[in-house]
Coordinates of C-alpha atoms in Angstrom, one line a residue:
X195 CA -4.6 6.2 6.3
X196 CA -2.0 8.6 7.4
X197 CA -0.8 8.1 10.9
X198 CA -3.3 10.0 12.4
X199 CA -2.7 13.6 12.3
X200 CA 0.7 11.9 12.5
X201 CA 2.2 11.0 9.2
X202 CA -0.5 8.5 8.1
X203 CA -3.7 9.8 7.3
X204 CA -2.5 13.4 8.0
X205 CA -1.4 14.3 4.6
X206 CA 2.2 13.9 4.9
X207 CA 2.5 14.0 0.8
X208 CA 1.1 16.5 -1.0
X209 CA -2.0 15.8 -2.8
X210 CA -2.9 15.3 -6.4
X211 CA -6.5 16.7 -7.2
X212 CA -8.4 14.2 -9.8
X213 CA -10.1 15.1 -12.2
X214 CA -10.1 12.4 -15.2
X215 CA -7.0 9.3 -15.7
X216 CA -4.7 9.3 -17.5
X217 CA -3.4 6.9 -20.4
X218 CA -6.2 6.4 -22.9
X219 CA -5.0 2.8 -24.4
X220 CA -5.1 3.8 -28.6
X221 CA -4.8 1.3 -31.1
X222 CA -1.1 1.6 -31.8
X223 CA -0.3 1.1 -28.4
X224 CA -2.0 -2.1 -28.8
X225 CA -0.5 -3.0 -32.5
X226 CA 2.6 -2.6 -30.2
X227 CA 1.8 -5.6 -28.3
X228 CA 0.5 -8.0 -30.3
X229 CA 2.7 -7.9 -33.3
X230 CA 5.6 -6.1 -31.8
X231 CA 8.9 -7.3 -29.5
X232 CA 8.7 -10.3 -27.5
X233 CA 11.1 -8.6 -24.7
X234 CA 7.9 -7.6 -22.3
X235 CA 10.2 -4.7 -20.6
X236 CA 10.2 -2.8 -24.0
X237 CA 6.8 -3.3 -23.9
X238 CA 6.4 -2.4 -20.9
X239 CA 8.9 0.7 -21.7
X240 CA 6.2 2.0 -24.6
X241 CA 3.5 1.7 -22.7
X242 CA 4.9 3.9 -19.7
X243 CA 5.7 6.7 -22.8
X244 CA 2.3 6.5 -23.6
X245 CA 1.1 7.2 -20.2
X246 CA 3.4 9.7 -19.6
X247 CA 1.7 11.5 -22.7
X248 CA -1.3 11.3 -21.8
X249 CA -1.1 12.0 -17.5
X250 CA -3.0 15.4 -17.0
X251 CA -4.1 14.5 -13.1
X252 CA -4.5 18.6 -12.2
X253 CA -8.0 19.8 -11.5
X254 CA -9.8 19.4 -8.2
X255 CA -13.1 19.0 -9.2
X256 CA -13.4 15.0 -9.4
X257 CA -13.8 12.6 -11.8
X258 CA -17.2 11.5 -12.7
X259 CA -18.1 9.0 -15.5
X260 CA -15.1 10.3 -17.2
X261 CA -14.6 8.9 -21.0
X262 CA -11.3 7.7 -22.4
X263 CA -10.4 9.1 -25.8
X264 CA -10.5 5.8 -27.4
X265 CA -11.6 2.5 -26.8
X266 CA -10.7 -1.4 -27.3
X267 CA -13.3 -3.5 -27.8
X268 CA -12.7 -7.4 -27.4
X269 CA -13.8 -9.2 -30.1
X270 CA -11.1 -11.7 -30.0
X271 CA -7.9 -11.8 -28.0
X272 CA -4.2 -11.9 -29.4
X273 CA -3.2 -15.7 -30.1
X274 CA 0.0 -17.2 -29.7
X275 CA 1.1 -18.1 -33.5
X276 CA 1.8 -21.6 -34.0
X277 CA 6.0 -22.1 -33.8
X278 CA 7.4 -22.9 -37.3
X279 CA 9.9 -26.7 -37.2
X280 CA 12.5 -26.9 -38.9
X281 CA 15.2 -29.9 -39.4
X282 CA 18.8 -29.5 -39.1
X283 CA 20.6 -29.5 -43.0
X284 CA 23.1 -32.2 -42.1
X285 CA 22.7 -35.4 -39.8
X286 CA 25.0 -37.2 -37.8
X287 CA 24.7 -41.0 -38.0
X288 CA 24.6 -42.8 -35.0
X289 CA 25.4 -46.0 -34.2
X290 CA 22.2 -47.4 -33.2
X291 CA 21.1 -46.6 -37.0
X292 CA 21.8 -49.8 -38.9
X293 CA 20.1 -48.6 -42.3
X294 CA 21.1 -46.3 -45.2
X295 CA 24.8 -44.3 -45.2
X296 CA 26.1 -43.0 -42.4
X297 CA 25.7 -39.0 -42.7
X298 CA 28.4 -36.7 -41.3
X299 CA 30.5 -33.8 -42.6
X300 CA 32.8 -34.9 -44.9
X301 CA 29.8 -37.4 -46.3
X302 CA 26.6 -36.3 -47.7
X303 CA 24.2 -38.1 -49.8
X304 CA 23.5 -36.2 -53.2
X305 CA 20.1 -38.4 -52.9
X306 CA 17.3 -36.3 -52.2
X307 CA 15.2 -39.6 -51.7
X308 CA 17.5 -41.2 -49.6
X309 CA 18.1 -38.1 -47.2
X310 CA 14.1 -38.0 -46.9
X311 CA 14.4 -41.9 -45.7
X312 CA 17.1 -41.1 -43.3
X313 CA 14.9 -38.2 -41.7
X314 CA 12.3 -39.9 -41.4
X315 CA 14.1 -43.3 -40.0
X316 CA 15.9 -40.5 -37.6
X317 CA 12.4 -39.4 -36.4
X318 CA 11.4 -42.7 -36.1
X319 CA 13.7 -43.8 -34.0
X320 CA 13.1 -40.6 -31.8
X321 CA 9.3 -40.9 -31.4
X322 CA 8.9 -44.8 -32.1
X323 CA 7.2 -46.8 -34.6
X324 CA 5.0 -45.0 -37.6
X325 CA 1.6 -46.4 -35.1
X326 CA 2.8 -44.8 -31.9
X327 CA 3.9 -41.9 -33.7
X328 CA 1.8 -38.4 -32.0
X329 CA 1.6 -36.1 -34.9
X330 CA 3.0 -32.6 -33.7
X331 CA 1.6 -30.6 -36.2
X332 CA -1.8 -32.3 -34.6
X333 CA -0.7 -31.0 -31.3
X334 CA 0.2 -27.8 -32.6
X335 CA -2.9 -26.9 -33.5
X336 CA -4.9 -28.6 -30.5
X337 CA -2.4 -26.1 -28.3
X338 CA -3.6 -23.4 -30.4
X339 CA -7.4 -23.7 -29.9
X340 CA -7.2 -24.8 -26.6
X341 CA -5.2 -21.3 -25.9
X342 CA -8.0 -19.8 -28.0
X343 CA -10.9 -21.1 -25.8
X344 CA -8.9 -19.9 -22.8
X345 CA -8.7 -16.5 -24.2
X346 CA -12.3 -17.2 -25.2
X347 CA -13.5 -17.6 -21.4
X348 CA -11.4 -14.8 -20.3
X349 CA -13.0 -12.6 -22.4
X350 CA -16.8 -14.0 -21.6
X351 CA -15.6 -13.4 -17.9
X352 CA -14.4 -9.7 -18.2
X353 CA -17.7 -9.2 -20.0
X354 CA -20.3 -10.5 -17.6
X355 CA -17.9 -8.6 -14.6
X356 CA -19.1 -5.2 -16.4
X357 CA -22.4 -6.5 -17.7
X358 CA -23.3 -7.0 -13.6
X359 CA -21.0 -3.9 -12.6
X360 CA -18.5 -5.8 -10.0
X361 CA -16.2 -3.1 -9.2
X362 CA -14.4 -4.9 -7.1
X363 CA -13.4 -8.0 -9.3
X364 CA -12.5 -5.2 -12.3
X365 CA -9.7 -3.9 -10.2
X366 CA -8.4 -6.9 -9.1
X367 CA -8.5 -8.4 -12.6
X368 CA -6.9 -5.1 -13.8
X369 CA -4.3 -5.6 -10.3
X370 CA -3.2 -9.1 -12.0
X371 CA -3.3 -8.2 -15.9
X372 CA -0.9 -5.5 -14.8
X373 CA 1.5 -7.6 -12.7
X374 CA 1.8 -10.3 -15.5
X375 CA 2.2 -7.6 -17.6
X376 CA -0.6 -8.3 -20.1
X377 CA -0.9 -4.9 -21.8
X378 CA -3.8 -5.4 -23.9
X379 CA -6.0 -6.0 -21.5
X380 CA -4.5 -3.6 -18.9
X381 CA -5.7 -1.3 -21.2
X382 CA -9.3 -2.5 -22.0
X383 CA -9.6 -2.9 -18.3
X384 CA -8.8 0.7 -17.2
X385 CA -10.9 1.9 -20.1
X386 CA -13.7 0.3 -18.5
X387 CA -12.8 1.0 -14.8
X388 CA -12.7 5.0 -16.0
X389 CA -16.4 4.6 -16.5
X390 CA -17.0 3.2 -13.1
X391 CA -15.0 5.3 -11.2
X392 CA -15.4 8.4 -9.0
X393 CA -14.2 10.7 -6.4
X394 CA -17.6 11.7 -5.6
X395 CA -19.6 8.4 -6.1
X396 CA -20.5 5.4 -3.4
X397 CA -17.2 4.5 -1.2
X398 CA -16.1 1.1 -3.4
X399 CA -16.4 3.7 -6.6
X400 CA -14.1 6.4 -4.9
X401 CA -11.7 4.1 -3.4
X402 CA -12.1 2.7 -7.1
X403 CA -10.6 5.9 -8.3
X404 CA -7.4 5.9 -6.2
X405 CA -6.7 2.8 -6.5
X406 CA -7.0 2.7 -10.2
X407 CA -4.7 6.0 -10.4
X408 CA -1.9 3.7 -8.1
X409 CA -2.2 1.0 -11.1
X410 CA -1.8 3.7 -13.8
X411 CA 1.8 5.2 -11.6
X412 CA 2.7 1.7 -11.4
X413 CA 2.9 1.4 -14.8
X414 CA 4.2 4.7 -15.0
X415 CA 7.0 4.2 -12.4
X416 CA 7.7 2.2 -9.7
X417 CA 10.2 5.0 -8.3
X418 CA 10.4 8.3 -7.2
X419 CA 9.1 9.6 -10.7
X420 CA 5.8 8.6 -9.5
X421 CA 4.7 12.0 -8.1
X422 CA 5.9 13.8 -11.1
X423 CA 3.6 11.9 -13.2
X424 CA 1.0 12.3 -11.2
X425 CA 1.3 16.1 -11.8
X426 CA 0.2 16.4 -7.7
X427 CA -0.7 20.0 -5.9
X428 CA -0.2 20.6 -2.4
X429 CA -3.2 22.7 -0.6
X430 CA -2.3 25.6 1.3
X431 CA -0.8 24.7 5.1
X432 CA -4.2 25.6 6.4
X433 CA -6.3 23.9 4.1
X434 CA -4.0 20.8 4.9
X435 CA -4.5 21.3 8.9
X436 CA -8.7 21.5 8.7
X437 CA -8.5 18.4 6.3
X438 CA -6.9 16.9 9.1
X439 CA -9.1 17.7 11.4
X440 CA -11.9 17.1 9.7
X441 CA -10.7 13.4 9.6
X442 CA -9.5 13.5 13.0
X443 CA -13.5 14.4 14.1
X444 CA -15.3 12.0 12.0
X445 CA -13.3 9.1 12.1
X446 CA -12.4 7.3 15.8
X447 CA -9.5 5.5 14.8
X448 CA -7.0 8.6 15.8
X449 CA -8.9 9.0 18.7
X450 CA -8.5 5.3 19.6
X451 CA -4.8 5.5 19.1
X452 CA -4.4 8.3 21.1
X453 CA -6.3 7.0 24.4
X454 CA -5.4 3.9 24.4
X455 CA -1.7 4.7 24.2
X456 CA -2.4 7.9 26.5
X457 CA -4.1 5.0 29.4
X458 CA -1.0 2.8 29.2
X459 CA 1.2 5.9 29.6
X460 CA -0.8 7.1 32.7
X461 CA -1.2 3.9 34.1
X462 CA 2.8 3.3 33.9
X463 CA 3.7 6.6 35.4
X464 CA 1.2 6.8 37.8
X465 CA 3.9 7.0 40.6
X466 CA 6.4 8.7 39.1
X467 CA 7.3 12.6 39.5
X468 CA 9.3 13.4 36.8
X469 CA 8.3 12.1 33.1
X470 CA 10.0 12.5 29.5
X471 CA 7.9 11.1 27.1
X472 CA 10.1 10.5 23.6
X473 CA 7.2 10.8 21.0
X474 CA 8.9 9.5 17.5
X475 CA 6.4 11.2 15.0
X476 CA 4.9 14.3 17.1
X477 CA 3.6 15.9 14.3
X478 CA 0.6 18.2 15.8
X479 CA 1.3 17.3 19.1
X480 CA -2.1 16.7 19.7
X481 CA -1.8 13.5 21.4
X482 CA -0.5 15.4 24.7
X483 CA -3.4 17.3 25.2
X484 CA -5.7 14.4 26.5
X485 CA -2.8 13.1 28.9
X486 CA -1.4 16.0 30.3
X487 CA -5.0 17.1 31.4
X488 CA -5.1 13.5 33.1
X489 CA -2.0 13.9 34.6
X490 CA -3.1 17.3 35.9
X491 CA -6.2 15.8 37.7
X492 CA -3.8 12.7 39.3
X493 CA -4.5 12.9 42.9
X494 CA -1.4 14.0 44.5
X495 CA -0.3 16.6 42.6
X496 CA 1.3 16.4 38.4
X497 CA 4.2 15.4 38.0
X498 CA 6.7 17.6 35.7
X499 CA 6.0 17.0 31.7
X500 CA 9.1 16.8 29.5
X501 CA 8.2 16.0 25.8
X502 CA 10.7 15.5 23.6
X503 CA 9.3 15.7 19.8
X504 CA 11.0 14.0 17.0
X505 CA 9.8 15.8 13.2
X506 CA 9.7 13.9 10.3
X507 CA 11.2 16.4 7.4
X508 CA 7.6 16.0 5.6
X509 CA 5.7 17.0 9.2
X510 CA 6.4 21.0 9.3
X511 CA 4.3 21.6 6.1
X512 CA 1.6 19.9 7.5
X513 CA 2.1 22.6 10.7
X514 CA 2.6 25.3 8.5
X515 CA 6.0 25.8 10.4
X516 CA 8.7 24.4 12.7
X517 CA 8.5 22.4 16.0
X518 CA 8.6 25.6 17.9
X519 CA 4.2 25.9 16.7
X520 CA 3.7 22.4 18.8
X521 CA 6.4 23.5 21.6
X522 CA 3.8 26.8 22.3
X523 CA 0.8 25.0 21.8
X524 CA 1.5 22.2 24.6
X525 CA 3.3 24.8 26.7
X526 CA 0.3 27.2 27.0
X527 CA -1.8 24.3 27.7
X528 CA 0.2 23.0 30.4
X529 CA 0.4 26.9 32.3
X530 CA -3.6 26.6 32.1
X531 CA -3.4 22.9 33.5
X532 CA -0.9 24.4 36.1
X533 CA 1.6 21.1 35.0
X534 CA 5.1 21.7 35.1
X535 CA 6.5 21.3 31.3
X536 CA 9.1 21.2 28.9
X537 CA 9.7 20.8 25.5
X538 CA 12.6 19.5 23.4
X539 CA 12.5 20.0 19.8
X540 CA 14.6 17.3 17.9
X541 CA 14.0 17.4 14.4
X542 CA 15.5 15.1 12.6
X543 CA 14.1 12.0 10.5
X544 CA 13.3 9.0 13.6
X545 CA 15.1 6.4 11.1
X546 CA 18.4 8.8 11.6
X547 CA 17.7 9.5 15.8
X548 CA 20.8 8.1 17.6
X549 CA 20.5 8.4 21.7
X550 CA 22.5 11.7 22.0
X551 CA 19.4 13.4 20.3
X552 CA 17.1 12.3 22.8
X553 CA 18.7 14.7 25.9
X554 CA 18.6 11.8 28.3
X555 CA 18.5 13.2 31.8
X556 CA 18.9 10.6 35.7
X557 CA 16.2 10.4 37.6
X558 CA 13.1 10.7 34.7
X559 CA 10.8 8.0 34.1
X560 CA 11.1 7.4 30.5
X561 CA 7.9 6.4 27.9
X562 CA 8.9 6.0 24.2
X563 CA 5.4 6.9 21.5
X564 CA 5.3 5.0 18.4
X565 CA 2.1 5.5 17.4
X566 CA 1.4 5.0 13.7
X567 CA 5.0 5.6 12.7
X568 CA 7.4 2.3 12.7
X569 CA 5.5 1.3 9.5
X570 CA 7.1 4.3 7.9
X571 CA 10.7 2.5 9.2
X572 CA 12.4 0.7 6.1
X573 CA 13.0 -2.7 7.6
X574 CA 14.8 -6.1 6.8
X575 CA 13.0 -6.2 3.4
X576 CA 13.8 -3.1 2.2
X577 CA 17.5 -3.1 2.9
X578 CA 20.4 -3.7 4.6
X579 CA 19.7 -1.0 7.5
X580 CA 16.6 -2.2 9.3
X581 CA 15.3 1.0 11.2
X582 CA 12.6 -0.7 12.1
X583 CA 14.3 -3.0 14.7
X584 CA 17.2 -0.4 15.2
X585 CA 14.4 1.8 16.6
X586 CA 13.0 -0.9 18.9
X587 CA 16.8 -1.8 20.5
X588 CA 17.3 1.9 21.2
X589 CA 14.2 2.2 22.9
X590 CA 15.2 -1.0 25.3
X591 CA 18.1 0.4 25.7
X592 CA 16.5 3.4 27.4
X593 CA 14.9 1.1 29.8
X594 CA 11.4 2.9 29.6
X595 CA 8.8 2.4 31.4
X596 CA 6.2 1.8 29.1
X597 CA 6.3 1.7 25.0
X598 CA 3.3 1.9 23.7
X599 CA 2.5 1.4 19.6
X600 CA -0.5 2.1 17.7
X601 CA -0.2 1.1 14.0
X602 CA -2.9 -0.2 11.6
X603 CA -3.7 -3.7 11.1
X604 CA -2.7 -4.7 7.5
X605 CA -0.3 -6.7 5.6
X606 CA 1.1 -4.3 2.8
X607 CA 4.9 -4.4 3.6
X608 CA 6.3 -8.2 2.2
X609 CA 3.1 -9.1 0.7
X610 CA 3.8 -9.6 -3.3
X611 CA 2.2 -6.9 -5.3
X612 CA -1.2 -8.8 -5.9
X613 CA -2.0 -10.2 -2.6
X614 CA -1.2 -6.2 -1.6
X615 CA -3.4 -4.6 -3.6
X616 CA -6.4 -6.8 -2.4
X617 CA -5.4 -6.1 1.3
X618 CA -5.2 -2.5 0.2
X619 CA -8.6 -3.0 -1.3
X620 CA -10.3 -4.9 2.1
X621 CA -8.8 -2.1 4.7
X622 CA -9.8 1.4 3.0
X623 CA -12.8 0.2 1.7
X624 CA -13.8 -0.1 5.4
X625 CA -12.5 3.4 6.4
X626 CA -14.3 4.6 3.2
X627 CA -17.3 3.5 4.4
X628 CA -17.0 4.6 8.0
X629 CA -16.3 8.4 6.6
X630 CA -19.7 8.0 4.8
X631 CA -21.6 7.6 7.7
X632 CA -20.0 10.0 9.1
X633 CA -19.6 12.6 6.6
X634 CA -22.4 13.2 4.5
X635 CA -21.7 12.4 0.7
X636 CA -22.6 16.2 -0.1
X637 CA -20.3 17.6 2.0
X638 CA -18.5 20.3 0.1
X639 CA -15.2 19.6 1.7
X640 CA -15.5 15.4 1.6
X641 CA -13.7 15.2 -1.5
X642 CA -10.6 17.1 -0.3
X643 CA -10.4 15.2 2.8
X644 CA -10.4 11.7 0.9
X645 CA -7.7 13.1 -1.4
X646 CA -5.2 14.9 0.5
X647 CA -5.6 12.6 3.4
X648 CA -5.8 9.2 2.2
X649 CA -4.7 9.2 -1.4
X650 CA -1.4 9.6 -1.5
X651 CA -0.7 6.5 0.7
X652 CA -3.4 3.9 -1.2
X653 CA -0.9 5.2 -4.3
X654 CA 1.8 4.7 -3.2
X655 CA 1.1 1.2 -1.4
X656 CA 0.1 0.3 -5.2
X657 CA 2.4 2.2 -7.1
X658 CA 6.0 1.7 -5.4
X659 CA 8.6 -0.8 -4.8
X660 CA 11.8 -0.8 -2.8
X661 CA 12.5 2.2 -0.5
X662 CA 10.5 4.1 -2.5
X663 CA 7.1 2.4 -1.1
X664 CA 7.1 4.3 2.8
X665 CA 3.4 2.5 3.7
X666 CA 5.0 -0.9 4.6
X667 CA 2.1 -1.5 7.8
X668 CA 2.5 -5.2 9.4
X669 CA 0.0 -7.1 11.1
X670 CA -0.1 -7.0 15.3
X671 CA 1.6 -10.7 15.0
X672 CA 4.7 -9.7 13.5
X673 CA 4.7 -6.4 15.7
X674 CA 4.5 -9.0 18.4
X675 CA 7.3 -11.2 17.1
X676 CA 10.1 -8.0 16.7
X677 CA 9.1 -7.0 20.1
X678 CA 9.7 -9.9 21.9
X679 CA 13.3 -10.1 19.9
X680 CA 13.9 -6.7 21.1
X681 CA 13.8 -7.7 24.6
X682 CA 10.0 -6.5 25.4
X683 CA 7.5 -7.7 27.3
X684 CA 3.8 -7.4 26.4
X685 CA 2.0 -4.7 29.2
X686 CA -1.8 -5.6 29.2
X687 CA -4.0 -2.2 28.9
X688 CA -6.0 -1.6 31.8
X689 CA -10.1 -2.3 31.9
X690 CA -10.4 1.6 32.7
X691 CA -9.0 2.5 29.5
X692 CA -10.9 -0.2 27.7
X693 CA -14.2 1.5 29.3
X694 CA -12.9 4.8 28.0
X695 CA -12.9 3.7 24.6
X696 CA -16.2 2.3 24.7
X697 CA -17.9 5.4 25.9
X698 CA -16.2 7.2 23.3
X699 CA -17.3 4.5 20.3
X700 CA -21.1 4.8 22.0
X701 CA -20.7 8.4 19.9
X702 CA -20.0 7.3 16.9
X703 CA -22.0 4.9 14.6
X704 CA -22.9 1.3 16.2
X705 CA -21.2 -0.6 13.2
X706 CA -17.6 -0.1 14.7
X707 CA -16.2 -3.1 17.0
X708 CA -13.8 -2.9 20.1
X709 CA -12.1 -6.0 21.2
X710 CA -9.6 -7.1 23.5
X711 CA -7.4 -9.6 22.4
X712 CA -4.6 -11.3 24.7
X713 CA -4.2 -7.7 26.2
X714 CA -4.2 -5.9 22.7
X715 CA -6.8 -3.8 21.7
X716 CA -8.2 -4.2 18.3
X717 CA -10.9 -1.0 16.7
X718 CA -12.8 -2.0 13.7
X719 CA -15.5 -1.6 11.2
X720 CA -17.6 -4.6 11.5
X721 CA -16.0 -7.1 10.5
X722 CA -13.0 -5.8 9.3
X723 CA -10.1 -4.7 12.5
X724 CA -8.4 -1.1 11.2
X725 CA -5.7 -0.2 14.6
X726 CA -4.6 -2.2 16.5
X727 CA -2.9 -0.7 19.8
X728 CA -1.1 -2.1 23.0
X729 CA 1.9 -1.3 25.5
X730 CA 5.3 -3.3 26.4
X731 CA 7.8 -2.6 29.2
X732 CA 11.1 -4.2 29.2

């Protein structure tokens, strides 16, 4: 999901409107492979040519029970042919050989019988006595229907999978076929998945759809080409920003993000009169709103409110404008709150923020906001500038009060390309289904939200490699691990905010869990954990 009406789950990307798939496998595609070149990237290479041909992703109505244009049907599987032996033309003689001329270069036997003999004495000697000998062509050809009874059963498998309608194990077997680059039956397979598919069906079956359109721009490109081939459209600014809200209203996890971040912040300033709060993906801004109403209810007087928003490039489309639209917003809200305020626009990409950006003033209590944006942060796996950690040291370097992060609980950023699309798979399936409870199936506007909010990201955790892949989220341990290298501390939430949270979950459907974990807190949908937030101080 973008980071809440942050970058994730706040349609950062634009957004491709589905109607049908692309790539309908034809038979020459699959001539290609099973007669054609053994070098799998040329393979590969034609294949990609073919999709490109065929990619037509540029309606908005939906996919439903779409048909390819042709079909494969497995009535047998491609079979390795059986290698061909030959002998070498000339022998050399060695010395344990005791029978028959010596063979060499300069000596060859014009004897057709005797150079049978010394073959066959040659083999002999190499495999042992005529008893013991293991016949290869015997082998050969046990190899050969062995393979064929393993194509057999994989064939029988795929079959009963559709016969019973598993969705799930379809895309996963389509997930692997494409990462060992089996072609064939990456192309029966998403002939069959285009049936099952949806944008408008039951959550596994829309998920379904996205994730089988990632497989298909995986094959198309791992790179930046991606989006071209995906032929995407951007909705209008305002379309964009009720999407977003939409998703903000129906689903808790933004909420969650925001107050329990928001509760540490309060908590951590709580004494202090002046505050600058260094929020590295502002986006909307509408994270402020909650605390600086707190703030202006703390007994004693507010203190004075300096924000200091850092804009990602792909942000102000999402605003329909510059940083100055959240500067106004906040600062009329503040005037009503009577809390003294300021804003300081820095917008610049947070993996390129260097301290002189942040207008660092004595005497204010810093707090540093990463919430649901270091996964965006190429890191040590990507290449040689990790942002990721650079962004943590400058924030110790600050000495802050608090730092509080909010990021989603998943392993798509080192996982291998398999293991990542099932993980990709597990988590959205559970947002999925918590936006259908939420948000009636004929809701006129459900569709839009799932696409221009969600899509992009599932496609491009599937799709893309390298620095091209931006959704690289990390499980809370290894969040742990780089701040505690960093120099952090963990800050425990307090009970008041975890009572907050509750009340607010008590208004949303009873299938979504809260826990608190050694001072973490942990939102889920029954049994699968979506955010995961907590605080550190240095």
């Amino acid at each position: 999901m973008q980071t809440s009406q942050k970058r994730k789950i706040s349609g950062q990307y634009p957004v491709q409107e589905l109607d049908s798939y692309c790539w309908p496998p034809n038979q020459s595609s699959l001539d290609h492979y099973q007669s054609g070149s053994d070098d799998g990237g040329n393979g590969l290479q034609h294949s990609v040519q073919n999709l490109e041909q065929y990619c037509t992703l540029d309606s908005s109505s939906g996919m439903q029970n779409s048909s390819s244009s042709a079909s494969f049907s497995p009535n047998g599987s491609p079979v390795s042919q059986p290698n061909s032996h030959s002998y070498p033309s000339d022998l050399h003689h060695s010395p344990d050989n005791t029978s028959g001329s010596p063979v060499s270069g300069s000596c060859v036997t014009d004897n057709e019988h005797d150079l049978r003999h010394m073959i066959r004495q040659l083999e002999t000697a190499m495999l042992g006595t005529e008893s013991e000998n293991v016949d290869i062509h015997a082998i050969s050809s046990s190899d050969e229907a062995t393979q064929v009874s393993l194509e057999a059963e994989k064939w029988k498998y795929m079959m009963e999978m559709i016969a019973r309608g598993d969705l799930k194990e379809l895309l996963c077997a389509c997930a692997k076929a494409v990462e060992n680059n089996d072609m064939h039956m990456t192309d029966w397979l998403m002939t069959q998945l285009r049936q099952m598919v949806s944008v408008s069906g039951e959550p596994l079956q829309r998920l379904g759809a996205y994730m089988l359109e990632g497989l298909v721009a995986r094959l198309a490109s791992s790179g930046s080409s991606i989006y071209k081939a995906l032929r995407c459209k951007e909705p209008a600014s305002a379309e964009l920003l009720s999407y977003m809200h939409i998703l903000y209203e129906v689903c808790p996890y933004f909420k969650f993000g925001y107050l329990s971040a928001n509760g540490a912040i309060a908590e951590a300033v709580k004494d202090e009169s002046r505050v600058h709060i260094i929020d590295f993906q502002i986006a909307q801004g509408a994270q402020w709103v909650t605390l600086i109403q707190a703030l202006a209810a703390r007994p004693g007087g507010p203190p004075s409110i300096r924000i200091t928003g850092i804009d990602d490039p792909t942000s102000s489309y999402a605003r329909g404008g510059g940083l100055e639209i959240v500067g106004q917003r906040l600062r009329k809200l503040a005037e009503l709150c009577k809390v003294p305020f300021e804003f300081h626009a820095a917008a610049i990409s947070a993996s390129e923020v260097q301290c002189e950006n942040l207008g660092i003033r004595p005497g204010e209590a810093i707090v540093v906001n990463f919430a649901m944006m270091l996964h965006h942060m190429p890191d040590e796996s990507v290449g040689t500038q990790n942002h990721r950690d650079r962004l943590m040291r400058l924030a110790k370097s600050l000495s802050p009060k608090v730092v509080t992060l909010v990021e989603q609980e998943a392993n798509t950023n080192t996982a291998p390309f398999f293991p990542r699309f099932v993980e990709t798979m597990n988590h959205y399936l559970a947002v999925f289904e918590s936006i259908d409870v939420t948000l009636p199936r004929e809701h006129k506007e459900r569709i839009s939200v799932e696409q221009h909010c969600l899509a992009r990201e599932i496609v491009n955790i599937i799709a893309c490699e390298g620095p091209e892949r931006v959704e690289r989220h990390e499980l809370l341990g290894k969040w742990r691990s780089r701040f505690t290298m960093a120099g952090f501390t963990p800050c425990p939430l307090s009970s008041f905010v975890n009572s907050t949270i509750k009340t607010l979950l008590q208004s949303y459907c009873d299938k979504y869990t809260l826990e608190e974990r050694d001072g973490v807190l942990y939102l889920g949908w029954m049994n699968q954990v979506i955010i995961a937030s907590c605080a550190w101080r240095c």
